[in-house]
PDB file of C-alpha atoms in Angstrom:
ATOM      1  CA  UNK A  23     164.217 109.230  93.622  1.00  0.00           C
ATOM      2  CA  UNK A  24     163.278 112.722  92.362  1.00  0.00           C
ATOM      3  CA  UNK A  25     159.371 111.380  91.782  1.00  0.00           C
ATOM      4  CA  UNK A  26     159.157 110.401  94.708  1.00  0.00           C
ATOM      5  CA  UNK A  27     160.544 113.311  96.704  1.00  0.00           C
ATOM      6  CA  UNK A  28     158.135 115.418  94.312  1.00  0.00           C
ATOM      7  CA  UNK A  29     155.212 113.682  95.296  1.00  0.00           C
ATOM      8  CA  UNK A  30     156.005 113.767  98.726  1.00  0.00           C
ATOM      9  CA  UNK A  31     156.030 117.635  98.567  1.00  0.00           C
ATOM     10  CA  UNK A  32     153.055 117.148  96.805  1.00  0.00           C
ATOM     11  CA  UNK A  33     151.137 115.465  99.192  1.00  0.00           C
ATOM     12  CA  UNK A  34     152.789 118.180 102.291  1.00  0.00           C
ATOM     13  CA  UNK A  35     151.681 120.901  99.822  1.00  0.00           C
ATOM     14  CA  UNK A  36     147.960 119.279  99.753  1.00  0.00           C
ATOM     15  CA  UNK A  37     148.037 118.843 103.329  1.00  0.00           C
ATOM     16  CA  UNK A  38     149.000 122.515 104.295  1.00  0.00           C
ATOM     17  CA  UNK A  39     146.254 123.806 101.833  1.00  0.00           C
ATOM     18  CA  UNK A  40     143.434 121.212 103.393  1.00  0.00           C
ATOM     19  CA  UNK A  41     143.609 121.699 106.805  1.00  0.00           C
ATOM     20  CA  UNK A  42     144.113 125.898 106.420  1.00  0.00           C
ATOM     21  CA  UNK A  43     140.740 127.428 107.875  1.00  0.00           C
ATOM     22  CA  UNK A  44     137.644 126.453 109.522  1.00  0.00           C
ATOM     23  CA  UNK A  45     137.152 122.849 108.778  1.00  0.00           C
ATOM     24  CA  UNK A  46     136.910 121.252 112.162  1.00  0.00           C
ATOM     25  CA  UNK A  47     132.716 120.964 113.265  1.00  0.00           C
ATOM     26  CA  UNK A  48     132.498 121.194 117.095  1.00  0.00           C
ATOM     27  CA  UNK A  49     136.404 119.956 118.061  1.00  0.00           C
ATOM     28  CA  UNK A  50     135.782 118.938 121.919  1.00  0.00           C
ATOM     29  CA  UNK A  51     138.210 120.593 123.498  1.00  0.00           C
ATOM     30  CA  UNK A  52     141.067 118.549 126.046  1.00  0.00           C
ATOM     31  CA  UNK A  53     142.350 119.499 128.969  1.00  0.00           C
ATOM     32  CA  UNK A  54     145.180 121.296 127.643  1.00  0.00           C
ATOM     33  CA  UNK A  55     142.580 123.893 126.318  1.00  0.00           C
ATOM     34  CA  UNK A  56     140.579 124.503 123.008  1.00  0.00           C
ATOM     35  CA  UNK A  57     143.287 122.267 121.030  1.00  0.00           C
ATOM     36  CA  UNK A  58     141.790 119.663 118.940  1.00  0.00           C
ATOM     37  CA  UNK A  59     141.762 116.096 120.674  1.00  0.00           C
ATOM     38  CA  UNK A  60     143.695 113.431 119.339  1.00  0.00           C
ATOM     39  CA  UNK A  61     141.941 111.785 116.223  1.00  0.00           C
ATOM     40  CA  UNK A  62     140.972 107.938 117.627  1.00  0.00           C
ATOM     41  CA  UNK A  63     141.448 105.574 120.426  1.00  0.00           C
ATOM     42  CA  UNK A  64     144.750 103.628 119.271  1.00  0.00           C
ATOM     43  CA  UNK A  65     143.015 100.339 119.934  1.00  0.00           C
ATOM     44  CA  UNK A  66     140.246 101.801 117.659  1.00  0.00           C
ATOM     45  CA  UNK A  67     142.170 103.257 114.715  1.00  0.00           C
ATOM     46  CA  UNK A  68     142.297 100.160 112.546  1.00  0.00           C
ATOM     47  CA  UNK A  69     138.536  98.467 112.573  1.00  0.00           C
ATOM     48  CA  UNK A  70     137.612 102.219 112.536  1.00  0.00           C
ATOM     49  CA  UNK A  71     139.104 103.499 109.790  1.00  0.00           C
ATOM     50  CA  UNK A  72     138.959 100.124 107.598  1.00  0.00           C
ATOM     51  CA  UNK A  73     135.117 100.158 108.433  1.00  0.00           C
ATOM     52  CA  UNK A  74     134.466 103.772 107.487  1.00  0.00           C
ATOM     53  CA  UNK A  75     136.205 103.643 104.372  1.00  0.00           C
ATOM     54  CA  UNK A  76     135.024 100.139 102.875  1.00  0.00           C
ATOM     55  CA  UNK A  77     131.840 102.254 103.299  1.00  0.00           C
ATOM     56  CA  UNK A  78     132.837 105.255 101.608  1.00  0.00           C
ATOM     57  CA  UNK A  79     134.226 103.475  98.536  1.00  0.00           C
ATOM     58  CA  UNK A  80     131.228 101.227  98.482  1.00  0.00           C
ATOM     59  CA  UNK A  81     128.787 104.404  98.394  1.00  0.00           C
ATOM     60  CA  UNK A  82     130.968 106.130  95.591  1.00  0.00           C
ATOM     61  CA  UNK A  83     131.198 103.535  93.359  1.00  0.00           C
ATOM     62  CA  UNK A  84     127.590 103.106  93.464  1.00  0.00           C
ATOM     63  CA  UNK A  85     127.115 107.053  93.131  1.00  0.00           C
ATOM     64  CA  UNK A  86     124.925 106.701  95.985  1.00  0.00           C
ATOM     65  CA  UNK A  87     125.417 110.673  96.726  1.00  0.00           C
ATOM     66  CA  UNK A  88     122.976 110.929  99.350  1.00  0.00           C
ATOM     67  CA  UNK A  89     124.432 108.002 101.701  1.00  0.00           C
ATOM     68  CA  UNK A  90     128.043 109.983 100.565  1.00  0.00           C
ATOM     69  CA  UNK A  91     126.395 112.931 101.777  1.00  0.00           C
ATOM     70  CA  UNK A  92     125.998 111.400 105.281  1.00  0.00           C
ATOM     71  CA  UNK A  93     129.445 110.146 105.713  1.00  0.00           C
ATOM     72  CA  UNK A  94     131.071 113.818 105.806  1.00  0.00           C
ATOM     73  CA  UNK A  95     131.660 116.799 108.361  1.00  0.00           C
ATOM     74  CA  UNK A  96     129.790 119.961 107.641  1.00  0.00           C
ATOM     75  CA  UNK A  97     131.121 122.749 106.670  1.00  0.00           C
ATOM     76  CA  UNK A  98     133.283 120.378 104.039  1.00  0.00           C
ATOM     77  CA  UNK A  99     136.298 122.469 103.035  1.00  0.00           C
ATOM     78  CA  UNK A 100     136.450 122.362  99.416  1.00  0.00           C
ATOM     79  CA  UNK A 101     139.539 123.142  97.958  1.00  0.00           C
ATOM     80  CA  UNK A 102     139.366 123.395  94.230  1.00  0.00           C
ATOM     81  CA  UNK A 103     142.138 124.544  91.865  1.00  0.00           C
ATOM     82  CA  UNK A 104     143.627 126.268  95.275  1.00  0.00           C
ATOM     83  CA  UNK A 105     140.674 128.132  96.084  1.00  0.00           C
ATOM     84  CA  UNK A 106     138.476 127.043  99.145  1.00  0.00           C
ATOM     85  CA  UNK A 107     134.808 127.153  99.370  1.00  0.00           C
ATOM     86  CA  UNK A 108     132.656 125.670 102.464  1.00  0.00           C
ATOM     87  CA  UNK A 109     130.015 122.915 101.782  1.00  0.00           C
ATOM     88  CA  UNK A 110     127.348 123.682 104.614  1.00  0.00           C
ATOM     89  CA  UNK A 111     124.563 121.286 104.271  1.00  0.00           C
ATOM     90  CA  UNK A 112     124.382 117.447 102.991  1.00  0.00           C
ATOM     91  CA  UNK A 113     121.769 118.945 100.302  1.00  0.00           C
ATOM     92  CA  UNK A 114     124.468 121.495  99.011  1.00  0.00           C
ATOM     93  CA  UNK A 115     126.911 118.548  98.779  1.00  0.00           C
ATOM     94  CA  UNK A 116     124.393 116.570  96.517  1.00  0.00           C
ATOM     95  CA  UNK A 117     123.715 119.443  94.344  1.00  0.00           C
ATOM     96  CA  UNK A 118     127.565 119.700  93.756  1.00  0.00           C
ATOM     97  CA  UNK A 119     128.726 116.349  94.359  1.00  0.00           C
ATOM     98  CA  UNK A 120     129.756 116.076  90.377  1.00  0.00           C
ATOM     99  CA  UNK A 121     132.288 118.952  90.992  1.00  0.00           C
ATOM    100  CA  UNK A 122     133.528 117.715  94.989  1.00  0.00           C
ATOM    101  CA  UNK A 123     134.027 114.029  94.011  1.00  0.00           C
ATOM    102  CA  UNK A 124     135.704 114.382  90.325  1.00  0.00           C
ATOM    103  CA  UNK A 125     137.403 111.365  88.394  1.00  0.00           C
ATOM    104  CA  UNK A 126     140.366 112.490  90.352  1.00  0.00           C
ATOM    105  CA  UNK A 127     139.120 112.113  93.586  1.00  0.00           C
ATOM    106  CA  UNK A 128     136.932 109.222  93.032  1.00  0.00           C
ATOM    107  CA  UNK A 129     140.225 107.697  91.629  1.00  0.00           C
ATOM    108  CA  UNK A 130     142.381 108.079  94.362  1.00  0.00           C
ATOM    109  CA  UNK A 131     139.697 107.057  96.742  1.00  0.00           C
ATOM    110  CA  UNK A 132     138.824 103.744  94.811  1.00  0.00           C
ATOM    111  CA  UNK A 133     142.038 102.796  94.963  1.00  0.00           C
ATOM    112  CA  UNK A 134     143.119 103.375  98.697  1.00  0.00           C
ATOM    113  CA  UNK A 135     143.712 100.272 100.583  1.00  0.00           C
ATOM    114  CA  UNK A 136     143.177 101.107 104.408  1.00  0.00           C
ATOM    115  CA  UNK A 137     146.543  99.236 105.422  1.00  0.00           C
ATOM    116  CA  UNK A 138     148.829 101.765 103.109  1.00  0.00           C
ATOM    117  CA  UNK A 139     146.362 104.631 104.849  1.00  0.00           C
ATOM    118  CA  UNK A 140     148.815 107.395 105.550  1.00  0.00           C
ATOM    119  CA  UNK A 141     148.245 108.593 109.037  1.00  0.00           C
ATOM    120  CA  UNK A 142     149.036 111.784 111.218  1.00  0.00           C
ATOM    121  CA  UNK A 143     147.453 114.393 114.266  1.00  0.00           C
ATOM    122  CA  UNK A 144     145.238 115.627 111.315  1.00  0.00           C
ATOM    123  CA  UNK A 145     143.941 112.121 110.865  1.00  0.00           C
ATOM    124  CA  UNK A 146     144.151 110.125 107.077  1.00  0.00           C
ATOM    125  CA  UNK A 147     144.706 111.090 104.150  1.00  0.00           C
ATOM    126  CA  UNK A 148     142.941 109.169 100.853  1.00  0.00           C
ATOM    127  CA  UNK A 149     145.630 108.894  98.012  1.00  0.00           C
ATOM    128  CA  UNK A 150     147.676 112.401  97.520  1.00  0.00           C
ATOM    129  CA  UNK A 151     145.239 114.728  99.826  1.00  0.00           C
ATOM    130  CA  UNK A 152     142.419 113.984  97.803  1.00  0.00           C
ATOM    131  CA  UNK A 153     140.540 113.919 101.093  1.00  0.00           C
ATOM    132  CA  UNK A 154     141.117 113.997 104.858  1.00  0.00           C
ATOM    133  CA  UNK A 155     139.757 112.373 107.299  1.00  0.00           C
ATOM    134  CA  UNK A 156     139.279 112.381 110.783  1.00  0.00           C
ATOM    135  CA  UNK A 157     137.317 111.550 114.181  1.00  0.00           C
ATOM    136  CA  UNK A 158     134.671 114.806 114.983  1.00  0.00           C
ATOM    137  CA  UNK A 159     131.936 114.366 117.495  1.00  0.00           C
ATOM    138  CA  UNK A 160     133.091 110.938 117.999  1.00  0.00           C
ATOM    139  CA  UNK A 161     132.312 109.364 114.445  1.00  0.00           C
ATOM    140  CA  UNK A 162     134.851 109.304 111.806  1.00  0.00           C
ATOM    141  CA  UNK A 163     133.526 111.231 108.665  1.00  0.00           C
ATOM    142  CA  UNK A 164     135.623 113.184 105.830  1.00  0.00           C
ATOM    143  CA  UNK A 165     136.049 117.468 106.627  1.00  0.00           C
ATOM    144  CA  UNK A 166     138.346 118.025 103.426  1.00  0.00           C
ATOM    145  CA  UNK A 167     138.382 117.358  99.715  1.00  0.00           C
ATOM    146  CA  UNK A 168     140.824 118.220  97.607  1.00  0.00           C
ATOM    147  CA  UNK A 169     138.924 118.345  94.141  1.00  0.00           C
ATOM    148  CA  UNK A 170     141.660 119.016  92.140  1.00  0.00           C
ATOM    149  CA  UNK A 171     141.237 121.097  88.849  1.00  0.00           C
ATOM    150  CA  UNK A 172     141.567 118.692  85.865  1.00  0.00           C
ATOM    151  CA  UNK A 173     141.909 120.742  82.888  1.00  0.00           C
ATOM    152  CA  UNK A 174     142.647 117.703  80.976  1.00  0.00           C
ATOM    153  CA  UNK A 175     139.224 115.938  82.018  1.00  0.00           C
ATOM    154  CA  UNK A 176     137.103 116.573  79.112  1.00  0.00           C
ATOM    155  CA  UNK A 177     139.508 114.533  76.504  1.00  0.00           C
ATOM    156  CA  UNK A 178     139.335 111.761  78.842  1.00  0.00           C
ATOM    157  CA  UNK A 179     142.194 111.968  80.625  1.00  0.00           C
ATOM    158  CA  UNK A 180     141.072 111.149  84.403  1.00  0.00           C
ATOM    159  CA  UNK A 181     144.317 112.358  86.247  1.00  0.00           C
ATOM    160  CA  UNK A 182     146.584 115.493  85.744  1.00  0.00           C
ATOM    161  CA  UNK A 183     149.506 114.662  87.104  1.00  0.00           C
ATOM    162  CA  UNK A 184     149.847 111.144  85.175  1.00  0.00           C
ATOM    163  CA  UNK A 185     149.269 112.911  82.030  1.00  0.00           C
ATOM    164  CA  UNK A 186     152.120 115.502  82.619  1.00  0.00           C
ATOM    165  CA  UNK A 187     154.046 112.804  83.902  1.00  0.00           C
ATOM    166  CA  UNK A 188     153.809 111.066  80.760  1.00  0.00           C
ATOM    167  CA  UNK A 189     154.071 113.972  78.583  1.00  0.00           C
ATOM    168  CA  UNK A 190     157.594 114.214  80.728  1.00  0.00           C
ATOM    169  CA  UNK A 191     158.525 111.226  79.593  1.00  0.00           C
ATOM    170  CA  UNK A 192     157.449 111.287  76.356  1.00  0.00           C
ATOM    171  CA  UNK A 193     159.499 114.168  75.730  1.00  0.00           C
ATOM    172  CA  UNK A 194     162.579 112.531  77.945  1.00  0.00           C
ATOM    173  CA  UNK A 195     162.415 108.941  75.469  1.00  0.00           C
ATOM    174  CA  UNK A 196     161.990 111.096  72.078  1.00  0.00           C
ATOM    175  CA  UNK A 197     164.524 113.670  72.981  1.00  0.00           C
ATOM    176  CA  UNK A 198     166.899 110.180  73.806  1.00  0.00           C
ATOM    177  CA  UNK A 199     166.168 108.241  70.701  1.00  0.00           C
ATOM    178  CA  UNK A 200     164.951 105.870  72.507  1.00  0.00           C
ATOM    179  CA  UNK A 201     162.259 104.083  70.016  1.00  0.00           C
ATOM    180  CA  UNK A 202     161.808 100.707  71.710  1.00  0.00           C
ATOM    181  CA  UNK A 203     160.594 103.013  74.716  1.00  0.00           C
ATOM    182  CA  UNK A 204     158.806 105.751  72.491  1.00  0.00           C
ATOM    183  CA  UNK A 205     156.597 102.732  70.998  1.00  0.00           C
ATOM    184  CA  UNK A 206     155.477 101.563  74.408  1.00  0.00           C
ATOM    185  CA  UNK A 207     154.104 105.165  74.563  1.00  0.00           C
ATOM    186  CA  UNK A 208     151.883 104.893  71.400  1.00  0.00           C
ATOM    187  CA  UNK A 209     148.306 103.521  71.211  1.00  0.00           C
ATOM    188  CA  UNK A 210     148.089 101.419  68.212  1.00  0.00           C
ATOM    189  CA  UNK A 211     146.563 101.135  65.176  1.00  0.00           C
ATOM    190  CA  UNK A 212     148.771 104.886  65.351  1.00  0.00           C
ATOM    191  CA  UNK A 213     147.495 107.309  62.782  1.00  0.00           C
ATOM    192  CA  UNK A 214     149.895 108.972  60.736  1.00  0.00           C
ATOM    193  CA  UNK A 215     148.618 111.435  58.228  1.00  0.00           C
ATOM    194  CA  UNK A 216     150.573 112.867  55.372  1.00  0.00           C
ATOM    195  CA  UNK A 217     149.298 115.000  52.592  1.00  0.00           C
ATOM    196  CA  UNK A 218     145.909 114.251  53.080  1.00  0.00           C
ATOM    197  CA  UNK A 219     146.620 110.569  53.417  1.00  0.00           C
ATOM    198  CA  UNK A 220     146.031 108.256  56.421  1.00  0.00           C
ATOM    199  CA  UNK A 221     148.567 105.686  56.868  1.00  0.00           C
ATOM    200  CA  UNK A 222     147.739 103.329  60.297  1.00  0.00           C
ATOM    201  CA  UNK A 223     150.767 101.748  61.889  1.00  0.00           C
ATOM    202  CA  UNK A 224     149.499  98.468  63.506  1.00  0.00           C
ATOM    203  CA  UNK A 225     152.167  97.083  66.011  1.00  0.00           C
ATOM    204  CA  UNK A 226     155.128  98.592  67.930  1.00  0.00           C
ATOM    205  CA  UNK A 227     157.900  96.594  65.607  1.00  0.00           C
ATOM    206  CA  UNK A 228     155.904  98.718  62.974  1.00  0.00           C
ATOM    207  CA  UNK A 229     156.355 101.575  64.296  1.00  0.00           C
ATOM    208  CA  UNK A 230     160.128 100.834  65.692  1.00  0.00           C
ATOM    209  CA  UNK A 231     160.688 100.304  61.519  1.00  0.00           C
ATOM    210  CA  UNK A 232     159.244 103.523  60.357  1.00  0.00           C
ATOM    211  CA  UNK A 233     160.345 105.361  63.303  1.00  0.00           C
ATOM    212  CA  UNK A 234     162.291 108.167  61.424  1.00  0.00           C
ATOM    213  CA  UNK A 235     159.539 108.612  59.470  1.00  0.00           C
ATOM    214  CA  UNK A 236     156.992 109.256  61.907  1.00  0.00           C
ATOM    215  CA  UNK A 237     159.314 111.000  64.654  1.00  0.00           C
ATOM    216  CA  UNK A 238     160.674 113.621  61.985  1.00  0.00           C
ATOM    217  CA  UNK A 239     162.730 116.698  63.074  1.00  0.00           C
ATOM    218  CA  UNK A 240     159.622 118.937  62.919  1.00  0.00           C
ATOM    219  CA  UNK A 241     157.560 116.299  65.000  1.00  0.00           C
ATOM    220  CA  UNK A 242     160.539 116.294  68.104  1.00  0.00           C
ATOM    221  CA  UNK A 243     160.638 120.266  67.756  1.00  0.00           C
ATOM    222  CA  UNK A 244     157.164 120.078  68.424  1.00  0.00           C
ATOM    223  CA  UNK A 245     157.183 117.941  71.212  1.00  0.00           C
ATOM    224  CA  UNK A 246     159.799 119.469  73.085  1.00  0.00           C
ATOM    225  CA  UNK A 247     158.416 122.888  72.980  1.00  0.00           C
ATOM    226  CA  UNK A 248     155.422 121.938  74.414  1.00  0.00           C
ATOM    227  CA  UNK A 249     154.171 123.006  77.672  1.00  0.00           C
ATOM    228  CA  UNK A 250     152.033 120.866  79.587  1.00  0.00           C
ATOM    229  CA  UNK A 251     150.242 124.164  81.200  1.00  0.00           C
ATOM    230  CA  UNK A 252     149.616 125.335  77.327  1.00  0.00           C
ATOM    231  CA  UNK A 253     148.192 122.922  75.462  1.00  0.00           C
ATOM    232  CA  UNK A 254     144.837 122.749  73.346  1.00  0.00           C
ATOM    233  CA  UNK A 255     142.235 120.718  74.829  1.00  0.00           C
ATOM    234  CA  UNK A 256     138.733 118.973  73.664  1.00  0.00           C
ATOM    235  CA  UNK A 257     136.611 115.881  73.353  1.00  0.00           C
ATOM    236  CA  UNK A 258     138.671 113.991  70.688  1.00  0.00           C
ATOM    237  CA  UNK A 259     142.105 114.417  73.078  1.00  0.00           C
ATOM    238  CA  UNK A 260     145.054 116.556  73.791  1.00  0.00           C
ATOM    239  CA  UNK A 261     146.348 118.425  70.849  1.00  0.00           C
ATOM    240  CA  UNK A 262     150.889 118.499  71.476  1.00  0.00           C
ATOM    241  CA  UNK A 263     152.722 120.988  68.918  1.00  0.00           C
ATOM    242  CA  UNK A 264     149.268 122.414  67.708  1.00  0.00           C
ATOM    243  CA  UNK A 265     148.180 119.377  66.280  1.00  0.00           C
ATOM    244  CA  UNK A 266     151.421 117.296  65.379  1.00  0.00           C
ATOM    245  CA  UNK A 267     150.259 114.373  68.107  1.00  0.00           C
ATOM    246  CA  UNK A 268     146.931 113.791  69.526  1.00  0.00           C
ATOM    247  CA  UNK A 269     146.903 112.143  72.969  1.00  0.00           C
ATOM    248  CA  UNK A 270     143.961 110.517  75.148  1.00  0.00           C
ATOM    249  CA  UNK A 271     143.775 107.991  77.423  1.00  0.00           C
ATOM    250  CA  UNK A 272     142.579 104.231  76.376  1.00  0.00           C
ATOM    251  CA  UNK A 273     141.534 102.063  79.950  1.00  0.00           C
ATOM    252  CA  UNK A 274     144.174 103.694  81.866  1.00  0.00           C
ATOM    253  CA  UNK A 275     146.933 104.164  79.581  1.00  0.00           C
ATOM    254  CA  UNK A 276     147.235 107.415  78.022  1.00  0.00           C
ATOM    255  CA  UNK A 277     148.916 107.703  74.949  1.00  0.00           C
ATOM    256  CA  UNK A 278     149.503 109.214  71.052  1.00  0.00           C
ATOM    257  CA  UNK A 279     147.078 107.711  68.639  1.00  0.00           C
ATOM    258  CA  UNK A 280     147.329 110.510  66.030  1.00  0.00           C
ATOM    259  CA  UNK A 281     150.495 112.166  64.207  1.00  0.00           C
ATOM    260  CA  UNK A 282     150.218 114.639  61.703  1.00  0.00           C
ATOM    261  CA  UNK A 283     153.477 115.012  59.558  1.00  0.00           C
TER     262      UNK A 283
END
């Protein structure tokens, strides 16, 4: 229950952020004044919208950046680690399209199904605000991306929040003793090194066996102390308690692989 009032604040939080600013191009204004219209025709909304977006997907997945290009409202409002810049032109979106559409967002995108589409005035949002979008000058195009800073990107790691959500947990199983649960968290063959030795541990009864072995007192201290916010980062993975666990992501489980004692 508490995830999923967090990541409901989460997604209110993204919202706020996206649509603060100039991000609407041209709003036609109703007859109640210069308010922005309602998004779509309600017997439009879901060929629309299904349409659009088999479109989009199709164009990212094929990194097809110029027909991506042509499927959003300019100026984009960029908002990246909580800053937000204006994309004006679809040739300024090309030359930064690697840092608008990140793993992140192309994540999130790739896996939105238009029938779980979450819908309001502002128009839809892909995944948790990763982008918005809405009806302007009668065509549906995106006007937001939220490009989320992903400070865990260059060890592999493709989302943020799933990797401090597992470092949560992590942390919640260890700190519980719970080692059936701890070696569903592992990537295996696990290396252990001692002393200059490697030692790998090949299968989760393995590791249940040797589990006070591997999970000393020094190893949970480490753990526990560490903050998601401060870790050590590079290509090989994420180094937890300075170097006691390494952690990366393998298809799209992320997991320890390395333990030094």
């Amino acid at each position: 229950m508490m995830m999923k009032k967090t990541a409901l604040v989460l997604c209110l939080a993204i919202a706020t952020t996206a649509l603060t600013g100039h991000v609407w191009a041209d709003p036609k204004p109703t007859k109640a004044g210069n308010t922005i219209a309602p998004v779509v025709q309600a017997n439009q909304q879901t060929q629309d919208i299904t349409s659009f977006l088999s479109k989009l997907q199709k164009s990212v997945k094929e990194e097809n950046k110029k027909e991506v290009a042509k499927l959003i409202s300019y100026p984009l409002n960029l908002i990246n680690n909580g800053k937000k810049t204006l994309i004006y032109t679809q040739e300024q979106f090309v030359q930064k399209y690697d840092r608008i559409i990140t793993k992140s967002v192309k994540k999130q995108l790739l896996n939105q199904k238009s029938t779980d589409l979450f819908e309001n005035e502002n128009g839809y949002m892909i995944g948790r605000g990763a982008m918005w979008i809405s009806e302007i000058n009668n065509r549906l195009r995106v006007y937001s991306i939220n490009a989320a800073y992903n400070p865990y990107e260059v060890a592999g790691i493709d989302d943020p929040e799933e990797f401090i959500a597992y470092l949560n947990k992590l942390k919640k199983e260890v700190r519980a003793n719970n080692k059936k649960v701890v070696a569903h968290l592992i990537s295996y063959p696990l290396r252990v090194n001692k002393d200059g030795k490697a030692t790998l541990i090949k299968t989760k009864k393995q590791f249940i066996a040797k589990y006070d072995q591997i999970i000393t007192k020094q190893v949970k201290k480490k753990l526990l102390e560490q903050d998601p916010d401060n870790v050590f980062v590079r290509d090989v993975g994420v180094s937890i308690g300075e170097g006691t666990m390494w952690v990366s992501q393998f298809g799209k489980k992320i997991a320890v692989y390395a333990i030094n004692l």
